[in-house]
């Protein structure tokens, strides 16, 4: 962020005077290696080899394949749609999709029963359209209702500046873990991938709120560049979760544009770097947050879980360091010197 006045924000690098543009103070909040984290989550999953081969076969990037699969998963909204998709798919992959979205064990049992009866050509009285409407709300974001992520696998850069922080995944299940099934796991991998995207967006929201709490003027628009700006799901989830407009660059090679801008200013083509930036840097598409109260409430609840994950991680760390919690007897019988 650039501003005419300095702002001191705990956990955020800066402010630095004239570091980017003369006459402006810069703060450098952000996250480290987000692209590497997404790559790690995908490649470390046991279904990666199959998913990657499917992406290559279809001529897609693995991100495009997962985005398309998430769209397929969220489209299981009506009982008739579920039955038609199940009955028309010969492979097990079609049957995994409803299971991945089950909101409880009982839901999973009922869905499995419906799948079995659908394969035998019978209608199942065990599931009504209302149940499916409740479980599949037609938005990708809802697929992570019971799956949450803390993305600090590399430590936390902002807003806590805590290199000892670590990542968390909660909501793991035993569904879709049959390694002998050719298409096994794509549902679960897709949800993990989505949960990481959302977690990065919740972290961005956390940073924005920290900035504004420290007196930084409200930020209404975020400019997103780099490889993640080419991922429409990454962009739209950030818009919905932060509540800000997301602008993506018109030109793909933003680093080269930045270098050319500095070179043009140094060569005398412009009077100032600010003039060069206005002339040579342009945003392309703008993505606006969805105006959906139900979706906003969903993300509020997910954000509350996200903040609690931070607190829980710190509490676990204190326990292992023999710092008694409020619920515990302050007398610790563990010899911490042995740890």
mmCIF file of C-alpha atoms in Angstrom:
data_model
loop_
_atom_site.group_PDB
_atom_site.id
_atom_site.type_symbol
_atom_site.label_atom_id
_atom_site.label_comp_id
_atom_site.label_asym_id
_atom_site.label_seq_id
_atom_site.Cartn_x
_atom_site.Cartn_y
_atom_site.Cartn_z
ATOM 1 C CA UNK A 1 0.000 0.000 0.000
ATOM 2 C CA UNK A 2 1.145 3.548 -0.776
ATOM 3 C CA UNK A 3 0.149 6.585 1.261
ATOM 4 C CA UNK A 4 1.242 10.177 1.783
ATOM 5 C CA UNK A 5 1.392 9.647 5.544
ATOM 6 C CA UNK A 6 3.277 6.903 7.428
ATOM 7 C CA UNK A 7 1.258 4.204 9.167
ATOM 8 C CA UNK A 8 2.759 1.833 11.710
ATOM 9 C CA UNK A 9 1.014 -1.531 11.712
ATOM 10 C CA UNK A 10 2.130 -4.379 14.028
ATOM 11 C CA UNK A 11 3.232 -7.404 12.050
ATOM 12 C CA UNK A 12 3.567 -5.482 8.764
ATOM 13 C CA UNK A 13 6.871 -4.461 7.172
ATOM 14 C CA UNK A 14 7.328 -0.706 6.938
ATOM 15 C CA UNK A 15 6.536 2.067 6.570
ATOM 16 C CA UNK A 16 9.376 2.887 4.150
ATOM 17 C CA UNK A 17 9.764 6.402 2.763
ATOM 18 C CA UNK A 18 10.218 6.857 -1.006
ATOM 19 C CA UNK A 19 10.827 3.132 -1.487
ATOM 20 C CA UNK A 20 8.596 2.800 -4.560
ATOM 21 C CA UNK A 21 7.427 6.269 -5.558
ATOM 22 C CA UNK A 22 8.912 9.526 -4.348
ATOM 23 C CA UNK A 23 6.800 11.318 -1.782
ATOM 24 C CA UNK A 24 4.950 8.181 -0.689
ATOM 25 C CA UNK A 25 5.292 5.813 2.244
ATOM 26 C CA UNK A 26 4.961 2.118 1.506
ATOM 27 C CA UNK A 27 3.735 -0.733 3.684
ATOM 28 C CA UNK A 28 4.516 -4.267 2.589
ATOM 29 C CA UNK A 29 1.942 -6.643 4.029
ATOM 30 C CA UNK A 30 1.310 -9.989 2.411
ATOM 31 C CA UNK A 31 1.862 -13.723 2.397
ATOM 32 C CA UNK A 32 4.924 -15.655 1.351
ATOM 33 C CA UNK A 33 5.051 -18.347 -1.337
ATOM 34 C CA UNK A 34 1.303 -18.730 -1.853
ATOM 35 C CA UNK A 35 1.811 -20.311 -5.261
ATOM 36 C CA UNK A 36 4.269 -22.803 -3.792
ATOM 37 C CA UNK A 37 1.748 -23.670 -1.070
ATOM 38 C CA UNK A 38 -1.001 -24.396 -3.598
ATOM 39 C CA UNK A 39 1.422 -26.521 -5.604
ATOM 40 C CA UNK A 40 2.460 -28.433 -2.471
ATOM 41 C CA UNK A 41 -1.154 -29.145 -1.453
ATOM 42 C CA UNK A 42 -1.920 -30.497 -4.910
ATOM 43 C CA UNK A 43 1.274 -32.471 -5.516
ATOM 44 C CA UNK A 44 1.398 -34.014 -2.040
ATOM 45 C CA UNK A 45 -2.098 -35.481 -2.404
ATOM 46 C CA UNK A 46 -2.150 -39.178 -3.252
ATOM 47 C CA UNK A 47 -4.518 -38.574 -6.219
ATOM 48 C CA UNK A 48 -2.146 -36.089 -7.874
ATOM 49 C CA UNK A 49 -0.739 -38.498 -10.467
ATOM 50 C CA UNK A 50 -4.192 -39.392 -11.778
ATOM 51 C CA UNK A 51 -5.422 -35.796 -11.761
ATOM 52 C CA UNK A 52 -2.283 -34.563 -13.480
ATOM 53 C CA UNK A 53 -2.555 -37.223 -16.196
ATOM 54 C CA UNK A 54 -6.207 -36.305 -16.735
ATOM 55 C CA UNK A 55 -5.254 -32.643 -17.109
ATOM 56 C CA UNK A 56 -2.580 -33.517 -19.659
ATOM 57 C CA UNK A 57 -4.991 -35.755 -21.562
ATOM 58 C CA UNK A 58 -7.549 -32.925 -21.782
ATOM 59 C CA UNK A 59 -4.972 -30.257 -22.558
ATOM 60 C CA UNK A 60 -5.735 -28.294 -19.396
ATOM 61 C CA UNK A 61 -3.650 -26.972 -16.566
ATOM 62 C CA UNK A 62 -4.238 -28.864 -13.342
ATOM 63 C CA UNK A 63 -5.824 -25.709 -11.887
ATOM 64 C CA UNK A 64 -8.321 -25.494 -14.751
ATOM 65 C CA UNK A 65 -9.178 -29.173 -14.304
ATOM 66 C CA UNK A 66 -9.799 -28.754 -10.572
ATOM 67 C CA UNK A 67 -11.836 -25.592 -11.176
ATOM 68 C CA UNK A 68 -13.997 -27.445 -13.707
ATOM 69 C CA UNK A 69 -14.422 -30.369 -11.337
ATOM 70 C CA UNK A 70 -15.517 -28.078 -8.511
ATOM 71 C CA UNK A 71 -18.130 -26.606 -10.838
ATOM 72 C CA UNK A 72 -19.365 -30.122 -11.535
ATOM 73 C CA UNK A 73 -19.520 -30.886 -7.825
ATOM 74 C CA UNK A 74 -21.486 -27.774 -6.929
ATOM 75 C CA UNK A 75 -23.998 -28.484 -9.694
ATOM 76 C CA UNK A 76 -25.353 -31.547 -7.851
ATOM 77 C CA UNK A 77 -28.299 -29.555 -6.529
ATOM 78 C CA UNK A 78 -31.407 -31.537 -7.412
ATOM 79 C CA UNK A 79 -32.283 -35.133 -6.845
ATOM 80 C CA UNK A 80 -33.104 -35.696 -10.495
ATOM 81 C CA UNK A 81 -29.735 -34.290 -11.547
ATOM 82 C CA UNK A 82 -27.901 -36.545 -9.110
ATOM 83 C CA UNK A 83 -29.744 -39.657 -10.267
ATOM 84 C CA UNK A 84 -29.240 -38.850 -13.954
ATOM 85 C CA UNK A 85 -25.518 -38.222 -13.498
ATOM 86 C CA UNK A 86 -25.067 -41.342 -11.385
ATOM 87 C CA UNK A 87 -26.935 -43.605 -13.778
ATOM 88 C CA UNK A 88 -25.088 -42.284 -16.831
ATOM 89 C CA UNK A 89 -21.555 -42.637 -15.451
ATOM 90 C CA UNK A 90 -20.008 -46.099 -15.690
ATOM 91 C CA UNK A 91 -17.022 -45.340 -13.470
ATOM 92 C CA UNK A 92 -16.829 -44.966 -9.721
ATOM 93 C CA UNK A 93 -15.740 -41.305 -10.045
ATOM 94 C CA UNK A 94 -19.331 -40.216 -10.599
ATOM 95 C CA UNK A 95 -20.412 -41.846 -7.372
ATOM 96 C CA UNK A 96 -17.719 -40.165 -5.314
ATOM 97 C CA UNK A 97 -18.936 -36.642 -6.035
ATOM 98 C CA UNK A 98 -22.087 -36.710 -3.873
ATOM 99 C CA UNK A 99 -20.196 -38.411 -1.039
ATOM 100 C CA UNK A 100 -17.567 -35.666 -0.936
ATOM 101 C CA UNK A 101 -20.289 -33.114 -0.208
ATOM 102 C CA UNK A 102 -22.060 -35.088 2.506
ATOM 103 C CA UNK A 103 -22.658 -32.833 5.499
ATOM 104 C CA UNK A 104 -22.755 -35.702 7.998
ATOM 105 C CA UNK A 105 -22.232 -39.426 8.349
ATOM 106 C CA UNK A 106 -25.977 -40.011 8.119
ATOM 107 C CA UNK A 107 -26.123 -38.005 4.901
ATOM 108 C CA UNK A 108 -23.324 -40.152 3.493
ATOM 109 C CA UNK A 109 -25.175 -43.347 4.429
ATOM 110 C CA UNK A 110 -28.352 -42.143 2.757
ATOM 111 C CA UNK A 111 -26.488 -41.020 -0.353
ATOM 112 C CA UNK A 112 -24.724 -44.375 -0.641
ATOM 113 C CA UNK A 113 -28.093 -46.116 -0.386
ATOM 114 C CA UNK A 114 -29.533 -43.854 -3.081
ATOM 115 C CA UNK A 115 -26.529 -44.512 -5.318
ATOM 116 C CA UNK A 116 -26.943 -48.271 -4.943
ATOM 117 C CA UNK A 117 -30.652 -48.096 -5.773
ATOM 118 C CA UNK A 118 -30.033 -45.702 -8.676
ATOM 119 C CA UNK A 119 -27.531 -48.150 -10.183
ATOM 120 C CA UNK A 120 -30.253 -50.797 -9.994
ATOM 121 C CA UNK A 121 -32.732 -48.472 -11.703
ATOM 122 C CA UNK A 122 -34.869 -47.815 -8.636
ATOM 123 C CA UNK A 123 -35.913 -44.513 -7.098
ATOM 124 C CA UNK A 124 -34.835 -44.159 -3.489
ATOM 125 C CA UNK A 125 -37.412 -42.885 -0.982
ATOM 126 C CA UNK A 126 -34.552 -42.270 1.436
ATOM 127 C CA UNK A 127 -33.573 -38.914 -0.064
ATOM 128 C CA UNK A 128 -35.923 -36.099 -1.005
ATOM 129 C CA UNK A 129 -35.174 -33.136 -3.269
ATOM 130 C CA UNK A 130 -35.186 -30.927 -0.164
ATOM 131 C CA UNK A 131 -32.172 -32.783 1.240
ATOM 132 C CA UNK A 132 -30.203 -32.216 -1.939
ATOM 133 C CA UNK A 133 -31.220 -28.564 -2.128
ATOM 134 C CA UNK A 134 -29.935 -28.177 1.424
ATOM 135 C CA UNK A 135 -26.629 -29.905 0.731
ATOM 136 C CA UNK A 136 -25.818 -28.506 -2.721
ATOM 137 C CA UNK A 137 -26.577 -24.808 -2.739
ATOM 138 C CA UNK A 138 -25.218 -24.164 -6.203
ATOM 139 C CA UNK A 139 -22.076 -22.299 -5.153
ATOM 140 C CA UNK A 140 -18.574 -23.664 -5.130
ATOM 141 C CA UNK A 141 -17.776 -21.906 -1.841
ATOM 142 C CA UNK A 142 -20.207 -24.107 0.105
ATOM 143 C CA UNK A 143 -18.247 -27.259 -0.694
ATOM 144 C CA UNK A 144 -15.829 -26.470 2.162
ATOM 145 C CA UNK A 145 -18.510 -26.064 4.812
ATOM 146 C CA UNK A 146 -16.896 -28.767 6.952
ATOM 147 C CA UNK A 147 -13.330 -28.444 5.680
ATOM 148 C CA UNK A 148 -11.020 -25.698 6.935
ATOM 149 C CA UNK A 149 -7.413 -24.703 6.388
ATOM 150 C CA UNK A 150 -4.768 -22.562 8.077
ATOM 151 C CA UNK A 151 -2.293 -21.713 5.286
ATOM 152 C CA UNK A 152 0.796 -20.861 7.350
ATOM 153 C CA UNK A 153 2.850 -23.869 6.279
ATOM 154 C CA UNK A 154 5.871 -21.546 5.954
ATOM 155 C CA UNK A 155 5.099 -19.541 9.084
ATOM 156 C CA UNK A 156 3.050 -16.363 9.261
ATOM 157 C CA UNK A 157 4.397 -13.238 7.614
ATOM 158 C CA UNK A 158 1.412 -10.941 8.263
ATOM 159 C CA UNK A 159 -0.317 -9.901 10.401
ATOM 160 C CA UNK A 160 1.450 -11.849 13.200
ATOM 161 C CA UNK A 161 5.048 -12.016 11.928
ATOM 162 C CA UNK A 162 5.363 -15.440 13.529
ATOM 163 C CA UNK A 163 7.807 -17.801 11.794
ATOM 164 C CA UNK A 164 6.836 -20.616 14.192
ATOM 165 C CA UNK A 165 3.224 -20.694 12.981
ATOM 166 C CA UNK A 166 2.308 -23.804 10.998
ATOM 167 C CA UNK A 167 -0.466 -24.938 8.696
ATOM 168 C CA UNK A 168 -3.560 -26.945 9.565
ATOM 169 C CA UNK A 169 -6.229 -28.937 7.737
ATOM 170 C CA UNK A 170 -9.388 -29.962 9.560
ATOM 171 C CA UNK A 171 -12.309 -31.949 8.225
ATOM 172 C CA UNK A 172 -10.416 -34.915 6.800
ATOM 173 C CA UNK A 173 -12.412 -38.073 6.204
ATOM 174 C CA UNK A 174 -11.893 -41.629 4.987
ATOM 175 C CA UNK A 175 -14.068 -41.144 1.909
ATOM 176 C CA UNK A 176 -12.368 -41.356 -1.488
ATOM 177 C CA UNK A 177 -9.176 -42.973 -0.255
ATOM 178 C CA UNK A 178 -9.214 -46.146 -2.369
ATOM 179 C CA UNK A 179 -5.898 -45.947 -4.200
ATOM 180 C CA UNK A 180 -6.912 -48.870 -6.402
ATOM 181 C CA UNK A 181 -9.730 -46.873 -7.964
ATOM 182 C CA UNK A 182 -8.519 -45.156 -11.104
ATOM 183 C CA UNK A 183 -10.283 -41.854 -10.489
ATOM 184 C CA UNK A 184 -10.242 -41.956 -6.704
ATOM 185 C CA UNK A 185 -9.640 -38.797 -4.735
ATOM 186 C CA UNK A 186 -10.323 -36.066 -7.278
ATOM 187 C CA UNK A 187 -13.266 -34.834 -5.179
ATOM 188 C CA UNK A 188 -11.246 -34.690 -1.977
ATOM 189 C CA UNK A 189 -8.273 -33.090 -3.720
ATOM 190 C CA UNK A 190 -10.566 -30.486 -5.273
ATOM 191 C CA UNK A 191 -11.963 -29.570 -1.870
ATOM 192 C CA UNK A 192 -8.483 -29.314 -0.349
ATOM 193 C CA UNK A 193 -7.439 -27.078 -3.218
ATOM 194 C CA UNK A 194 -10.512 -24.877 -2.732
ATOM 195 C CA UNK A 195 -9.959 -24.718 1.031
ATOM 196 C CA UNK A 196 -6.407 -23.428 0.517
ATOM 197 C CA UNK A 197 -7.595 -20.728 -1.897
ATOM 198 C CA UNK A 198 -10.210 -19.651 0.622
ATOM 199 C CA UNK A 199 -7.719 -19.733 3.493
ATOM 200 C CA UNK A 200 -5.363 -17.430 1.584
ATOM 201 C CA UNK A 201 -8.288 -15.081 0.988
ATOM 202 C CA UNK A 202 -9.287 -15.149 4.677
ATOM 203 C CA UNK A 203 -5.682 -14.356 5.529
ATOM 204 C CA UNK A 204 -5.795 -11.407 3.120
ATOM 205 C CA UNK A 205 -8.958 -10.185 4.816
ATOM 206 C CA UNK A 206 -7.246 -10.519 8.197
ATOM 207 C CA UNK A 207 -4.377 -8.361 6.916
ATOM 208 C CA UNK A 208 -6.733 -5.735 5.475
ATOM 209 C CA UNK A 209 -8.627 -5.476 8.753
ATOM 210 C CA UNK A 210 -5.334 -5.120 10.642
ATOM 211 C CA UNK A 211 -4.282 -2.283 8.332
ATOM 212 C CA UNK A 212 -7.551 -0.433 8.736
ATOM 213 C CA UNK A 213 -7.555 -0.951 12.510
ATOM 214 C CA UNK A 214 -4.157 0.815 12.575
ATOM 215 C CA UNK A 215 -5.501 3.850 10.718
ATOM 216 C CA UNK A 216 -4.755 2.978 7.100
ATOM 217 C CA UNK A 217 -7.576 4.394 4.924
ATOM 218 C CA UNK A 218 -10.098 1.813 3.750
ATOM 219 C CA UNK A 219 -8.873 -0.172 0.776
ATOM 220 C CA UNK A 220 -11.667 -0.615 -1.762
ATOM 221 C CA UNK A 221 -9.751 -2.233 -4.632
ATOM 222 C CA UNK A 222 -7.031 -4.871 -4.713
ATOM 223 C CA UNK A 223 -4.762 -5.202 -7.736
ATOM 224 C CA UNK A 224 -3.802 -8.834 -8.278
ATOM 225 C CA UNK A 225 -0.915 -9.778 -10.538
ATOM 226 C CA UNK A 226 1.278 -12.796 -11.145
ATOM 227 C CA UNK A 227 0.199 -16.332 -11.911
ATOM 228 C CA UNK A 228 -2.706 -16.376 -9.433
ATOM 229 C CA UNK A 229 -4.417 -13.525 -11.320
ATOM 230 C CA UNK A 230 -4.934 -15.949 -14.211
ATOM 231 C CA UNK A 231 -6.950 -18.313 -12.015
ATOM 232 C CA UNK A 232 -10.611 -17.144 -12.107
ATOM 233 C CA UNK A 233 -11.547 -19.147 -9.007
ATOM 234 C CA UNK A 234 -8.690 -17.636 -6.999
ATOM 235 C CA UNK A 235 -9.762 -14.135 -8.061
ATOM 236 C CA UNK A 236 -13.496 -14.574 -7.433
ATOM 237 C CA UNK A 237 -13.025 -16.188 -4.011
ATOM 238 C CA UNK A 238 -10.790 -13.293 -2.964
ATOM 239 C CA UNK A 239 -13.418 -10.794 -4.098
ATOM 240 C CA UNK A 240 -16.213 -12.534 -2.187
ATOM 241 C CA UNK A 241 -14.195 -13.147 0.976
ATOM 242 C CA UNK A 242 -12.485 -9.749 1.268
ATOM 243 C CA UNK A 243 -15.526 -7.824 0.041
ATOM 244 C CA UNK A 244 -13.243 -5.808 -2.232
ATOM 245 C CA UNK A 245 -13.100 -5.291 -5.972
ATOM 246 C CA UNK A 246 -10.272 -7.289 -7.527
ATOM 247 C CA UNK A 247 -8.543 -5.818 -10.587
ATOM 248 C CA UNK A 248 -6.353 -8.018 -12.756
ATOM 249 C CA UNK A 249 -3.699 -6.701 -15.167
ATOM 250 C CA UNK A 250 -4.400 -6.077 -18.826
ATOM 251 C CA UNK A 251 -0.963 -7.390 -19.754
ATOM 252 C CA UNK A 252 0.249 -10.813 -18.674
ATOM 253 C CA UNK A 253 3.893 -9.930 -17.980
ATOM 254 C CA UNK A 254 3.480 -7.401 -15.187
ATOM 255 C CA UNK A 255 7.095 -7.696 -14.012
ATOM 256 C CA UNK A 256 8.346 -6.729 -17.474
ATOM 257 C CA UNK A 257 5.879 -3.839 -17.593
ATOM 258 C CA UNK A 258 7.209 -2.634 -14.241
ATOM 259 C CA UNK A 259 10.799 -2.786 -15.473
ATOM 260 C CA UNK A 260 9.844 -0.964 -18.672
ATOM 261 C CA UNK A 261 8.048 1.704 -16.637
ATOM 262 C CA UNK A 262 11.148 2.357 -14.532
ATOM 263 C CA UNK A 263 13.320 2.364 -17.666
ATOM 264 C CA UNK A 264 11.078 4.836 -19.460
ATOM 265 C CA UNK A 265 11.237 7.178 -16.479
ATOM 266 C CA UNK A 266 15.030 6.831 -16.196
ATOM 267 C CA UNK A 267 15.386 7.476 -19.922
ATOM 268 C CA UNK A 268 13.535 10.760 -19.673
ATOM 269 C CA UNK A 269 10.331 9.759 -21.440
ATOM 270 C CA UNK A 270 8.326 10.881 -18.414
ATOM 271 C CA UNK A 271 8.869 13.560 -15.815
ATOM 272 C CA UNK A 272 8.225 11.219 -12.891
ATOM 273 C CA UNK A 273 7.719 7.568 -12.123
ATOM 274 C CA UNK A 274 4.149 8.368 -11.146
ATOM 275 C CA UNK A 275 3.470 9.789 -14.640
ATOM 276 C CA UNK A 276 5.061 6.718 -16.214
ATOM 277 C CA UNK A 277 2.923 4.411 -14.093
ATOM 278 C CA UNK A 278 -0.268 6.214 -15.099
ATOM 279 C CA UNK A 279 0.643 6.009 -18.788
ATOM 280 C CA UNK A 280 2.010 2.475 -18.999
ATOM 281 C CA UNK A 281 0.180 0.430 -16.353
ATOM 282 C CA UNK A 282 -3.403 -0.598 -16.996
ATOM 283 C CA UNK A 283 -5.817 -2.930 -15.302
ATOM 284 C CA UNK A 284 -7.853 -5.340 -17.353
ATOM 285 C CA UNK A 285 -10.816 -7.089 -15.818
ATOM 286 C CA UNK A 286 -12.497 -6.094 -12.560
ATOM 287 C CA UNK A 287 -14.178 -8.750 -10.441
ATOM 288 C CA UNK A 288 -16.789 -7.571 -7.943
ATOM 289 C CA UNK A 289 -17.934 -9.364 -4.771
ATOM 290 C CA UNK A 290 -21.203 -11.252 -5.085
ATOM 291 C CA UNK A 291 -24.105 -9.342 -3.539
ATOM 292 C CA UNK A 292 -25.572 -12.388 -1.830
ATOM 293 C CA UNK A 293 -26.402 -12.125 1.903
ATOM 294 C CA UNK A 294 -26.358 -15.916 2.321
ATOM 295 C CA UNK A 295 -22.892 -16.171 0.792
ATOM 296 C CA UNK A 296 -21.651 -13.261 2.907
ATOM 297 C CA UNK A 297 -22.958 -14.968 6.064
ATOM 298 C CA UNK A 298 -21.276 -18.214 5.035
ATOM 299 C CA UNK A 299 -17.917 -16.478 4.674
ATOM 300 C CA UNK A 300 -18.408 -14.670 7.995
ATOM 301 C CA UNK A 301 -18.778 -18.033 9.692
ATOM 302 C CA UNK A 302 -15.815 -19.492 7.843
ATOM 303 C CA UNK A 303 -13.740 -16.443 8.797
ATOM 304 C CA UNK A 304 -14.682 -16.976 12.444
ATOM 305 C CA UNK A 305 -13.415 -20.559 12.160
ATOM 306 C CA UNK A 306 -10.266 -19.273 10.443
ATOM 307 C CA UNK A 307 -9.462 -16.881 13.300
ATOM 308 C CA UNK A 308 -10.099 -19.627 15.820
ATOM 309 C CA UNK A 309 -7.615 -21.879 14.023
ATOM 310 C CA UNK A 310 -4.932 -19.280 14.777
ATOM 311 C CA UNK A 311 -5.884 -19.180 18.442
ATOM 312 C CA UNK A 312 -6.037 -22.975 18.665
ATOM 313 C CA UNK A 313 -2.591 -23.343 17.124
ATOM 314 C CA UNK A 314 -1.139 -20.923 19.684
ATOM 315 C CA UNK A 315 -2.909 -22.801 22.467
ATOM 316 C CA UNK A 316 -1.438 -26.129 21.295
ATOM 317 C CA UNK A 317 1.998 -24.550 21.216
ATOM 318 C CA UNK A 318 1.579 -23.224 24.756
ATOM 319 C CA UNK A 319 0.501 -26.645 25.976
ATOM 320 C CA UNK A 320 3.624 -28.265 24.548
ATOM 321 C CA UNK A 321 5.735 -25.531 26.141
ATOM 322 C CA UNK A 322 4.127 -26.271 29.506
ATOM 323 C CA UNK A 323 2.246 -22.999 29.666
ATOM 324 C CA UNK A 324 -0.994 -23.908 31.493
ATOM 325 C CA UNK A 325 -4.261 -23.023 29.796
ATOM 326 C CA UNK A 326 -7.176 -21.427 31.608
ATOM 327 C CA UNK A 327 -8.852 -24.822 31.905
ATOM 328 C CA UNK A 328 -5.829 -26.519 33.441
ATOM 329 C CA UNK A 329 -4.315 -26.692 36.867
ATOM 330 C CA UNK A 330 -1.310 -24.339 36.783
ATOM 331 C CA UNK A 331 0.816 -27.086 38.326
ATOM 332 C CA UNK A 332 2.517 -28.946 35.490
ATOM 333 C CA UNK A 333 3.943 -32.373 36.256
ATOM 334 C CA UNK A 334 5.836 -32.698 32.976
ATOM 335 C CA UNK A 335 9.590 -32.116 33.085
ATOM 336 C CA UNK A 336 9.847 -29.517 30.298
ATOM 337 C CA UNK A 337 13.632 -29.563 30.423
ATOM 338 C CA UNK A 338 13.447 -32.931 28.656
ATOM 339 C CA UNK A 339 11.668 -31.429 25.633
#
